CSV table of C-alpha atoms and ligand atoms in Angstrom, one decimal:
chain,number,residue,atom,x,y,z
A,1,MET,CA,37.4,26.6,11.5
A,2,HIS,CA,36.4,25.9,15.1
A,3,ALA,CA,33.5,28.3,14.8
A,4,ARG,CA,32.3,26.6,11.7
A,5,ALA,CA,32.7,23.2,13.3
A,6,PHE,CA,30.7,24.4,16.2
A,7,VAL,CA,27.9,25.7,14.0
A,8,THR,CA,27.9,22.4,12.1
A,9,VAL,CA,27.7,20.3,15.3
A,10,ALA,CA,25.0,22.6,16.7
A,11,ALA,CA,23.0,22.3,13.5
A,12,LEU,CA,23.3,18.5,13.7
A,13,LEU,CA,22.2,18.5,17.3
A,14,LEU,CA,19.2,20.6,16.6
A,15,GLY,CA,18.3,18.2,13.8
A,16,VAL,CA,18.4,15.3,16.1
A,17,LEU,CA,16.5,17.1,18.9
A,18,ALA,CA,13.8,18.6,16.6
A,19,GLU,CA,10.8,16.3,16.5
A,20,GLN,CA,9.8,14.9,13.2
A,21,THR,CA,6.5,16.3,12.0
A,22,GLU,CA,3.6,14.9,10.1
A,23,GLN,CA,4.4,17.0,7.1
A,24,GLY,CA,8.1,16.0,7.2
A,25,GLN,CA,7.2,12.4,7.4
A,26,ALA,CA,4.6,12.7,4.6
A,27,ALA,CA,7.3,14.2,2.4
A,28,LEU,CA,9.6,11.2,2.6
A,29,THR,CA,9.8,9.0,-0.5
A,30,ASN,CA,12.4,6.5,0.4
A,31,ASP,CA,11.0,3.3,2.0
A,32,THR,CA,13.9,2.9,4.4
A,33,ALA,CA,13.6,6.5,5.5
A,34,GLN,CA,9.9,6.2,5.9
A,35,CYS,CA,10.2,3.1,8.0
A,36,ALA,CA,13.1,4.3,10.2
A,37,PRO,CA,12.0,4.2,13.9
A,38,TYR,CA,11.3,7.5,15.5
A,39,SER,CA,9.7,8.9,18.5
A,40,ILE,CA,7.5,11.9,19.1
A,41,SER,CA,6.8,13.3,22.5
A,42,LEU,CA,3.0,12.9,22.1
A,43,VAL,CA,3.5,9.1,22.2
A,44,ALA,CA,6.6,8.9,24.3
A,45,ASP,CA,5.0,10.9,27.1
A,46,ALA,CA,1.9,8.7,27.1
A,47,GLN,CA,3.4,5.3,26.4
A,48,ALA,CA,3.7,4.3,30.0
A,49,SER,CA,0.0,4.4,30.4
A,50,TYR,CA,-0.6,2.1,27.4
A,51,PRO,CA,-0.2,-1.7,27.2
A,52,THR,CA,2.9,-3.2,25.5
A,53,ILE,CA,3.0,-2.2,21.8
A,54,GLY,CA,2.8,-5.1,19.5
A,55,SER,CA,1.7,-7.6,22.1
A,56,PRO,CA,-1.8,-9.0,22.6
A,57,ILE,CA,-3.5,-7.4,25.6
A,58,LEU,CA,-4.6,-10.0,28.0
A,59,SER,CA,-5.9,-7.7,30.8
A,60,ILE,CA,-6.4,-4.1,31.6
A,61,PRO,CA,-3.4,-2.6,33.4
A,62,THR,CA,-4.4,-2.4,37.1
A,63,THR,CA,-3.2,1.2,37.2
A,64,ASP,CA,-5.8,2.3,34.5
A,65,THR,CA,-8.8,2.8,36.8
A,66,VAL,CA,-10.7,4.6,34.0
A,67,ALA,CA,-10.5,1.6,31.7
A,68,LEU,CA,-11.2,-0.8,34.5
A,69,ALA,CA,-14.3,1.1,35.5
A,70,LYS,CA,-15.5,1.2,31.9
A,71,PHE,CA,-15.0,-2.5,31.5
A,72,ASN,CA,-16.6,-3.4,34.8
A,73,ALA,CA,-19.6,-1.3,33.9
A,74,ILE,CA,-20.4,-3.6,31.0
A,75,THR,CA,-23.1,-6.1,31.9
A,76,GLY,CA,-25.0,-8.7,29.9
A,77,ILE,CA,-22.1,-10.0,27.8
A,78,PRO,CA,-23.3,-13.1,26.1
A,79,ASN,CA,-22.1,-16.2,27.9
A,80,ILE,CA,-19.9,-17.6,25.1
A,81,ALA,CA,-16.6,-19.2,26.0
A,82,PRO,CA,-13.4,-17.8,24.3
A,83,LYS,CA,-12.6,-19.8,21.3
A,84,GLY,CA,-8.9,-20.0,22.1
A,85,VAL,CA,-6.3,-18.6,24.4
A,86,ASN,CA,-4.5,-15.2,24.3
A,87,GLY,CA,-5.8,-14.3,20.9
A,88,ILE,CA,-4.8,-17.6,19.3
A,89,LEU,CA,-7.7,-19.6,18.0
A,90,SER,CA,-8.1,-23.2,19.0
A,91,ALA,CA,-8.3,-25.6,16.0
A,92,ASP,CA,-10.3,-28.0,18.1
A,93,THR,CA,-12.9,-25.4,18.9
A,94,LEU,CA,-13.3,-24.5,15.2
A,95,ASN,CA,-13.4,-28.1,14.2
A,96,ASN,CA,-16.0,-29.1,16.8
A,97,TYR,CA,-18.1,-26.0,16.6
A,98,PRO,CA,-21.8,-26.8,15.9
A,99,THR,CA,-23.1,-26.4,12.4
A,100,THR,CA,-26.1,-24.6,14.0
A,101,ASP,CA,-23.7,-21.7,14.6
A,102,PRO,CA,-25.2,-20.6,18.0
A,103,ASP,CA,-22.8,-17.7,18.3
A,104,CYS,CA,-23.0,-16.2,14.8
A,105,TRP,CA,-19.3,-16.9,14.4
A,106,TRP,CA,-18.2,-15.4,11.2
A,107,THR,CA,-15.0,-17.5,11.0
A,108,SER,CA,-17.0,-20.7,11.0
A,109,SER,CA,-20.1,-19.7,9.0
A,110,GLY,CA,-19.7,-16.2,7.6
A,111,CYS,CA,-22.6,-15.2,9.8
A,112,LEU,CA,-23.4,-11.4,9.7
A,113,THR,CA,-26.7,-11.4,11.6
A,114,PRO,CA,-26.3,-11.8,15.3
A,115,LYS,CA,-28.3,-14.4,17.1
A,116,ALA,CA,-28.0,-12.7,20.5
A,117,SER,CA,-30.8,-10.1,20.9
A,118,GLY,CA,-30.2,-6.4,20.7
A,119,LEU,CA,-27.1,-6.5,18.4
A,120,ALA,CA,-27.0,-4.8,15.1
A,121,ALA,CA,-26.2,-6.8,12.0
A,122,ASP,CA,-22.6,-6.4,10.8
A,123,THR,CA,-22.0,-4.0,8.0
A,124,ALA,CA,-20.7,-5.9,4.9
A,125,SER,CA,-22.0,-3.7,2.1
A,126,VAL,CA,-23.0,-0.1,1.8
A,127,PRO,CA,-26.5,1.3,1.2
A,128,GLU,CA,-25.6,3.5,-1.8
A,129,PRO,CA,-26.1,1.6,-5.0
A,130,ARG,CA,-23.3,1.2,-7.6
A,131,THR,CA,-20.9,2.4,-4.9
A,132,LEU,CA,-17.8,0.8,-3.4
A,133,GLY,CA,-17.1,1.5,0.2
A,134,TYR,CA,-13.4,1.9,-0.3
A,135,GLY,CA,-11.0,0.9,2.5
A,136,PHE,CA,-7.8,-0.7,3.6
A,137,ASP,CA,-6.8,-2.7,6.6
A,138,ASP,CA,-3.7,-3.1,8.8
A,139,GLY,CA,-2.2,0.4,8.5
A,140,PRO,CA,-0.6,2.6,9.1
A,141,PHE,CA,2.1,0.9,7.1
A,142,CYS,CA,5.3,2.8,7.5
A,143,SER,CA,6.1,3.3,3.8
A,144,HIS,CA,2.6,4.3,2.7
A,145,ASN,CA,3.5,7.7,1.3
A,146,GLU,CA,3.5,6.7,-2.3
A,147,PHE,CA,0.1,5.1,-1.9
A,148,TYR,CA,-1.4,8.0,0.0
A,149,ASN,CA,0.1,10.4,-2.5
A,150,TYR,CA,-1.6,8.5,-5.3
A,151,LEU,CA,-5.0,8.6,-3.4
A,152,SER,CA,-4.5,12.4,-2.9
A,153,ALA,CA,-3.7,12.9,-6.6
A,154,GLN,CA,-7.0,11.1,-7.4
A,155,ASN,CA,-8.9,13.3,-5.0
A,156,GLN,CA,-9.9,9.9,-3.3
A,157,LYS,CA,-10.7,9.3,0.3
A,158,ALA,CA,-10.8,5.9,1.9
A,159,THR,CA,-11.6,4.2,5.2
A,160,MET,CA,-8.4,3.1,7.0
A,161,PHE,CA,-8.7,0.3,9.5
A,162,TYR,CA,-5.7,1.0,11.8
A,163,ILE,CA,-3.9,-1.4,14.2
A,164,GLY,CA,-3.4,0.4,17.5
A,165,SER,CA,0.2,-0.8,17.8
A,166,ASN,CA,1.0,0.5,14.3
A,167,VAL,CA,-0.5,3.9,15.3
A,168,MET,CA,1.9,4.0,18.3
A,169,TRP,CA,4.8,2.9,16.2
A,170,PHE,CA,4.1,5.3,13.3
A,171,PRO,CA,2.0,8.1,14.7
A,172,LEU,CA,3.0,10.6,12.0
A,173,GLN,CA,1.8,8.2,9.3
A,174,ALA,CA,-1.5,7.9,11.2
A,175,GLN,CA,-1.8,11.6,11.4
A,176,ARG,CA,-1.4,11.8,7.6
A,177,ALA,CA,-4.5,9.8,7.1
A,178,VAL,CA,-6.6,12.3,9.0
A,179,VAL,CA,-4.9,15.3,7.4
A,180,ASP,CA,-5.5,13.7,4.0
A,181,GLY,CA,-9.2,13.4,4.9
A,182,HIS,CA,-9.4,9.6,5.2
A,183,GLU,CA,-11.7,7.9,7.7
A,184,ILE,CA,-10.1,5.9,10.5
A,185,CYS,CA,-11.7,2.8,12.1
A,186,VAL,CA,-10.3,0.4,14.7
A,187,HIS,CA,-8.5,-2.8,13.7
A,188,THR,CA,-7.5,-3.9,17.3
A,189,TRP,CA,-4.3,-3.4,19.2
A,190,SER,CA,-2.4,-6.5,18.2
A,191,HIS,CA,-4.2,-8.0,15.3
A,192,HIS,CA,-5.1,-11.3,16.9
A,193,ASN,CA,-8.2,-13.5,16.8
A,194,MET,CA,-10.7,-11.5,18.9
A,195,THR,CA,-12.9,-14.6,19.7
A,196,ALA,CA,-9.8,-16.1,21.4
A,197,PHE,CA,-9.6,-13.4,24.1
A,198,THR,CA,-11.3,-13.2,27.4
A,199,ASN,CA,-14.0,-10.5,27.7
A,200,GLU,CA,-11.4,-8.2,29.4
A,201,GLY,CA,-8.8,-8.9,26.7
A,202,ALA,CA,-11.2,-8.2,23.9
A,203,PHE,CA,-12.4,-5.0,25.5
A,204,ALA,CA,-8.8,-3.9,26.0
A,205,GLU,CA,-7.8,-4.6,22.4
A,206,LEU,CA,-10.5,-2.3,21.2
A,207,TYR,CA,-10.4,0.3,23.9
A,208,TYR,CA,-6.6,1.0,23.7
A,209,THR,CA,-6.7,1.2,20.0
A,210,MET,CA,-9.4,3.8,20.3
A,211,GLN,CA,-7.3,5.6,22.9
A,212,ALA,CA,-4.2,5.5,20.7
A,213,ILE,CA,-6.0,6.9,17.7
A,214,LYS,CA,-7.5,9.6,19.8
A,215,LEU,CA,-4.1,10.4,21.3
A,216,VAL,CA,-2.3,10.6,18.0
A,217,THR,CA,-4.9,12.0,15.7
A,218,GLY,CA,-7.5,13.7,18.0
A,219,VAL,CA,-10.4,11.6,16.8
A,220,THR,CA,-12.2,8.6,18.3
A,221,PRO,CA,-13.5,6.1,15.8
A,222,GLN,CA,-16.9,4.5,16.0
A,223,CYS,CA,-16.3,1.6,13.7
A,224,TRP,CA,-14.0,-1.4,13.8
A,225,ARG,CA,-13.2,-4.5,11.7
A,226,PRO,CA,-12.2,-7.7,13.4
A,227,PRO,CA,-8.8,-9.1,12.2
A,228,MET,CA,-9.4,-12.1,10.0
A,229,GLY,CA,-13.1,-11.4,10.3
A,230,ASP,CA,-13.0,-13.2,13.6
A,231,VAL,CA,-16.1,-12.1,15.5
A,232,ASP,CA,-19.0,-13.7,17.3
A,233,ASP,CA,-21.9,-12.4,19.4
A,234,ARG,CA,-19.7,-12.0,22.5
A,235,ILE,CA,-17.2,-9.9,20.7
A,236,ARG,CA,-19.9,-7.9,18.9
A,237,TYR,CA,-21.6,-7.1,22.2
A,238,ILE,CA,-18.3,-5.8,23.7
A,239,ALA,CA,-17.7,-3.7,20.6
A,240,SER,CA,-21.2,-2.4,20.8
A,241,LYS,CA,-20.6,-1.2,24.3
A,242,LEU,CA,-17.7,0.8,23.0
A,243,ASN,CA,-20.0,2.3,20.4
A,244,LEU,CA,-18.1,0.5,17.6
A,245,GLU,CA,-20.0,-0.6,14.5
A,246,THR,CA,-18.7,-4.0,13.2
A,247,ILE,CA,-17.6,-3.8,9.6
A,248,LEU,CA,-16.8,-6.8,7.5
A,249,TRP,CA,-17.0,-7.4,3.7
A,250,LYS,CA,-18.5,-9.6,1.1
A,251,TYR,CA,-15.6,-9.5,-1.4
A,252,ASP,CA,-12.0,-10.5,-0.4
A,253,SER,CA,-9.0,-9.6,-2.6
A,254,PHE,CA,-6.9,-12.0,-0.6
A,255,ASP,CA,-4.0,-9.6,-1.3
A,256,TRP,CA,-2.6,-10.4,2.2
A,257,LYS,CA,-1.9,-14.0,1.2
A,258,VAL,CA,0.7,-13.1,-1.4
A,259,ALA,CA,3.4,-12.2,1.1
A,260,SER,CA,3.2,-15.7,2.7
A,261,GLY,CA,3.0,-17.5,-0.7
A,262,GLN,CA,-0.6,-18.6,-0.1
A,263,ALA,CA,-1.8,-16.8,-3.2
A,264,THR,CA,-0.3,-15.6,-6.4
A,265,PRO,CA,-0.6,-12.0,-7.7
A,266,ALA,CA,-2.7,-13.5,-10.6
A,267,GLN,CA,-5.1,-15.0,-8.2
A,268,VAL,CA,-5.5,-11.6,-6.4
A,269,GLN,CA,-6.0,-9.9,-9.7
A,270,ALA,CA,-8.7,-12.4,-10.5
A,271,ASN,CA,-10.4,-11.5,-7.2
A,272,TYR,CA,-10.3,-7.8,-8.1
A,273,ASP,CA,-11.6,-8.7,-11.5
A,274,SER,CA,-14.5,-10.6,-10.0
A,275,LEU,CA,-15.7,-7.5,-8.1
A,276,ILE,CA,-15.2,-5.4,-11.2
A,277,SER,CA,-17.1,-7.9,-13.3
A,278,ASP,CA,-20.0,-8.1,-10.8
A,279,ALA,CA,-20.2,-4.3,-10.8
A,280,GLY,CA,-20.5,-4.3,-14.5
A,281,ALA,CA,-23.2,-7.0,-14.4
A,282,GLY,CA,-25.4,-4.9,-12.1
A,283,THR,CA,-24.8,-6.8,-8.9
A,284,PHE,CA,-24.6,-3.6,-7.0
A,285,ASP,CA,-27.4,-1.7,-8.6
A,286,THR,CA,-29.4,-1.8,-5.4
A,287,VAL,CA,-26.8,-2.1,-2.7
A,288,GLY,CA,-23.1,-1.2,-2.9
A,289,ALA,CA,-20.1,-3.3,-2.1
A,290,ILE,CA,-17.2,-3.6,0.4
A,291,MET,CA,-14.1,-5.4,-0.5
A,292,LEU,CA,-11.3,-6.4,1.8
A,293,THR,CA,-7.9,-4.9,0.7
A,294,HIS,CA,-4.8,-4.0,2.7
A,295,GLU,CA,-2.3,-1.3,3.4
A,296,LEU,CA,0.0,-4.1,4.4
A,297,THR,CA,2.9,-4.4,2.0
A,298,ASN,CA,4.2,-2.4,-1.0
A,299,TYR,CA,2.6,-5.2,-3.1
A,300,THR,CA,-0.9,-4.8,-1.7
A,301,MET,CA,-0.7,-1.0,-2.0
A,302,GLN,CA,0.6,-1.2,-5.6
A,303,THR,CA,-2.1,-3.6,-6.5
A,304,ALA,CA,-4.7,-1.2,-5.1
A,305,VAL,CA,-3.1,1.6,-7.3
A,306,ASP,CA,-3.1,-0.7,-10.3
A,307,ASN,CA,-6.8,-1.5,-9.9
A,308,TYR,CA,-7.9,2.0,-9.0
A,309,PRO,CA,-8.8,3.1,-12.5
A,310,LYS,CA,-10.7,-0.1,-13.2
A,311,LEU,CA,-12.7,0.2,-9.9
A,312,ALA,CA,-13.4,3.8,-10.6
A,313,ALA,CA,-14.7,2.9,-14.1
A,314,ALA,CA,-16.8,-0.1,-12.8
A,315,PHE,CA,-18.5,1.7,-10.0
A,316,ASP,CA,-20.3,5.0,-10.1
A,317,HIS,CA,-18.7,6.0,-6.8
A,318,LEU,CA,-15.8,5.1,-4.6
A,319,VAL,CA,-16.2,6.6,-1.2
A,320,PRO,CA,-15.2,6.0,2.4
A,321,ILE,CA,-17.6,3.7,4.2
A,322,ALA,CA,-18.9,6.5,6.4
A,323,VAL,CA,-19.7,8.6,3.4
A,324,ALA,CA,-21.5,5.7,1.7
A,325,GLN,CA,-23.6,5.5,4.9
A,326,ASN,CA,-24.2,9.2,5.0
A,327,LYS,CA,-22.6,9.5,8.4
A,328,THR,CA,-21.5,13.1,8.5
A,329,GLN,CA,-20.2,12.8,12.1
A,330,PRO,CA,-18.2,9.6,12.0
A,331,TYR,CA,-16.3,10.2,15.2
A,332,VAL,CA,-17.2,10.6,18.9
A,333,GLU,CA,-16.0,14.2,18.5
A,334,THR,CA,-19.1,15.9,17.1
A,335,ASN,CA,-17.2,18.9,15.8
A,336,VAL,CA,-15.7,16.7,13.1
A,337,THR,CA,-17.7,16.8,10.0
A,338,PHE,CA,-17.6,14.6,6.9
A,339,PRO,CA,-19.5,15.5,3.7
A,340,SER,CA,-22.8,13.7,3.1
A,341,PHE,CA,-22.8,11.2,0.3
A,342,ALA,CA,-24.5,13.7,-2.0
A,343,ALA,CA,-22.0,16.4,-1.1
A,344,TYR,CA,-19.0,14.1,-1.6
A,345,ILE,CA,-20.4,13.0,-5.0
A,346,ALA,CA,-21.1,16.6,-6.0
A,347,SER,CA,-17.6,17.6,-5.2
A,348,ARG,CA,-16.1,14.8,-7.2
A,349,SER,CA,-18.3,15.4,-10.2
A,350,SER,CA,-17.3,19.0,-10.2
A,351,THR,CA,-13.7,17.9,-10.4
A,352,GLY,CA,-14.0,15.3,-13.2
A,353,GLY,CA,-15.4,12.3,-11.4
A,354,ASN,CA,-13.6,9.3,-10.1
A,355,SER,CA,-11.0,9.0,-12.8
A,356,THR,CA,-9.2,12.3,-12.7
A,357,SER,CA,-7.9,14.7,-10.3
A,358,SER,CA,-8.1,18.4,-10.9
A,359,SER,CA,-6.3,21.4,-9.7
A,360,GLY,CA,-9.7,23.0,-9.6
A,361,THR,CA,-10.6,26.5,-8.9
A,362,ASN,CA,-12.7,26.2,-5.8
A,363,SER,CA,-9.6,25.7,-3.8
A,364,SER,CA,-9.7,25.5,-0.1
A,365,SER,CA,-9.9,28.7,1.8
A,366,SER,CA,-9.1,29.4,5.3
A,367,THR,CA,-11.4,32.3,5.5
A,368,GLY,CA,-14.7,32.4,7.4
A,369,SER,CA,-15.1,30.3,10.4
A,370,SER,CA,-11.6,28.7,10.2
A,371,SER,CA,-10.2,31.4,12.4
A,372,SER,CA,-11.8,29.9,15.5
A,373,SER,CA,-9.7,28.0,17.9
A,374,ALA,CA,-8.8,24.4,17.1
A,375,GLY,CA,-9.1,23.7,20.8
A,376,SER,CA,-7.3,20.9,22.6
A,377,SER,CA,-8.4,17.5,21.6
A,378,SER,CA,-6.1,15.3,23.6
A,379,SER,CA,-5.5,14.9,27.3
A,380,SER,CA,-1.8,14.5,26.8
A,381,GLY,CA,0.9,15.7,24.6
A,382,SER,CA,1.3,19.1,26.2
A,383,GLY,CA,4.8,20.4,25.5
A,384,SER,CA,4.9,18.6,22.2
A,385,SER,CA,6.9,20.7,19.8
A,386,GLN,CA,5.0,19.5,16.8
A,387,SER,CA,3.9,22.2,14.6
A,388,GLY,CA,3.1,22.8,11.0
A,389,THR,CA,2.2,25.6,8.7
A,390,ALA,CA,0.0,25.9,5.7
A,391,SER,CA,1.4,24.0,2.8
A,392,GLY,CA,0.6,21.6,0.0
A,393,SER,CA,-1.5,21.9,-3.0
A,394,SER,CA,-5.2,21.7,-2.8
A,395,ASN,CA,-7.4,19.7,-5.1
A,396,ALA,CA,-10.9,21.0,-5.4
A,397,GLY,CA,-13.0,19.4,-2.8
A,398,VAL,CA,-10.1,17.9,-1.0
A,399,SER,CA,-8.8,18.4,2.4
A,400,PHE,CA,-6.1,21.0,2.6
A,401,ARG,CA,-3.2,20.7,4.9
A,402,LEU,CA,-3.6,23.8,6.9
A,403,SER,CA,-1.9,23.5,10.3
A,404,TYR,CA,-1.0,21.0,12.8
A,405,ALA,CA,-0.2,21.8,16.3
A,406,HIS,CA,0.1,19.3,19.2
A,407,SER,CA,-2.6,16.8,18.6
A,408,ALA,CA,-5.0,19.2,17.1
A,409,ILE,CA,-5.4,19.0,13.3
A,410,ILE,CA,-7.3,21.5,11.2
A,411,VAL,CA,-8.5,20.3,7.9
A,412,VAL,CA,-10.4,22.5,5.6
A,413,THR,CA,-12.5,20.7,3.0
A,414,THR,CA,-14.5,22.3,0.3
A,415,VAL,CA,-17.5,20.5,-0.8
A,416,ALA,CA,-19.5,21.9,-3.6
A,417,GLY,CA,-18.6,25.3,-2.7
A,418,ALA,CA,-19.2,25.0,1.0
A,419,VAL,CA,-16.3,25.2,3.3
A,420,LEU,CA,-16.3,22.7,6.0
A,421,VAL,CA,-13.7,23.3,8.7
A,422,LEU,CA,-12.8,20.2,10.6
A,423,TYR,CA,-11.2,20.6,14.0
A,424,TYR,CA,-9.5,17.6,15.4
B,1,ZN,ZN1,-6.1,-7.1,9.3
């Protein structure tokens, strides 16, 4: 009796002490369980060197000499005053802003072509015709497993614009995106209006999100999307100095408005339908599209699922934005490889196109070059007990959950018969 009780207590204790893993978190189906707070040592050990999670970053911590040096090395920032304070826009500034739009301020004018010299135009469409650059903002949302399961079942990758604080709160959900083969871009640390930060605050909102994504997933994005689209030439310049491409959109589902009662589901559906109708009318026969949609609530994710078959039918291709741009090395880490657009499309056509998933025969293989070391991709996290083993089913042409140890993730992707081994 006592011995059994001891064993039970010991087992419970081990259960508490054992860290949750990406695979374990990805297997959860209950919303409450998915969203239960947790801690992994990778984040816990590093948290002291990060700004406060969930709060706007007003300045770089004085102890972070590396970040301070990077920021202080930036010269030539356009002399444009912040358009608010601490990430909150000033209504007066917006109301009194000149119609000549001297700052190319998207919030005021929808401007996408900078007026300051030397800045690239924002990306708001994709170069591949009849193609949708498929992506979602505001994740990782804690209860996203059902949505991500659906995308996996469709053999569909997307671009996920992640909020740095969410990544720190839900690192295992963020890891799932990379394991599943999605692209990750930056969506700032605290989701405030970027034009309402000082130069230092704006830098920090981007920089620490990049650091958080690197810490948790092993990759460093080179793309970002301003929350609410709020960007001007000052912010574009700072982002460009962090090698971040600014990505906006030309279609907006306004799915985010439903939670606050500012829009009805019928209105959101009409927005989806408008994109679908335009695709059918040939609007994207020369240049593809980007639509703003969210991984924000169960409603926005379910709406994405509901519309997936229609989008897949209306467009020839639904692909992550990097794929639509033919960027095969989307991250700073050059050993991470994405398929080219042609290879991605070939892999999908071999598995039945957009509308179906297939259990396929060219399943992922860990043979060949995959035996080489995954290497260490993070400066911290040593001692983390996270581990994983090969598991999961493989769809043809889709990433395959192979192993996960510390912050290094190995994903094997087969594209048109070629095996790409991605080391994170
Ligand atoms: Zn957002």
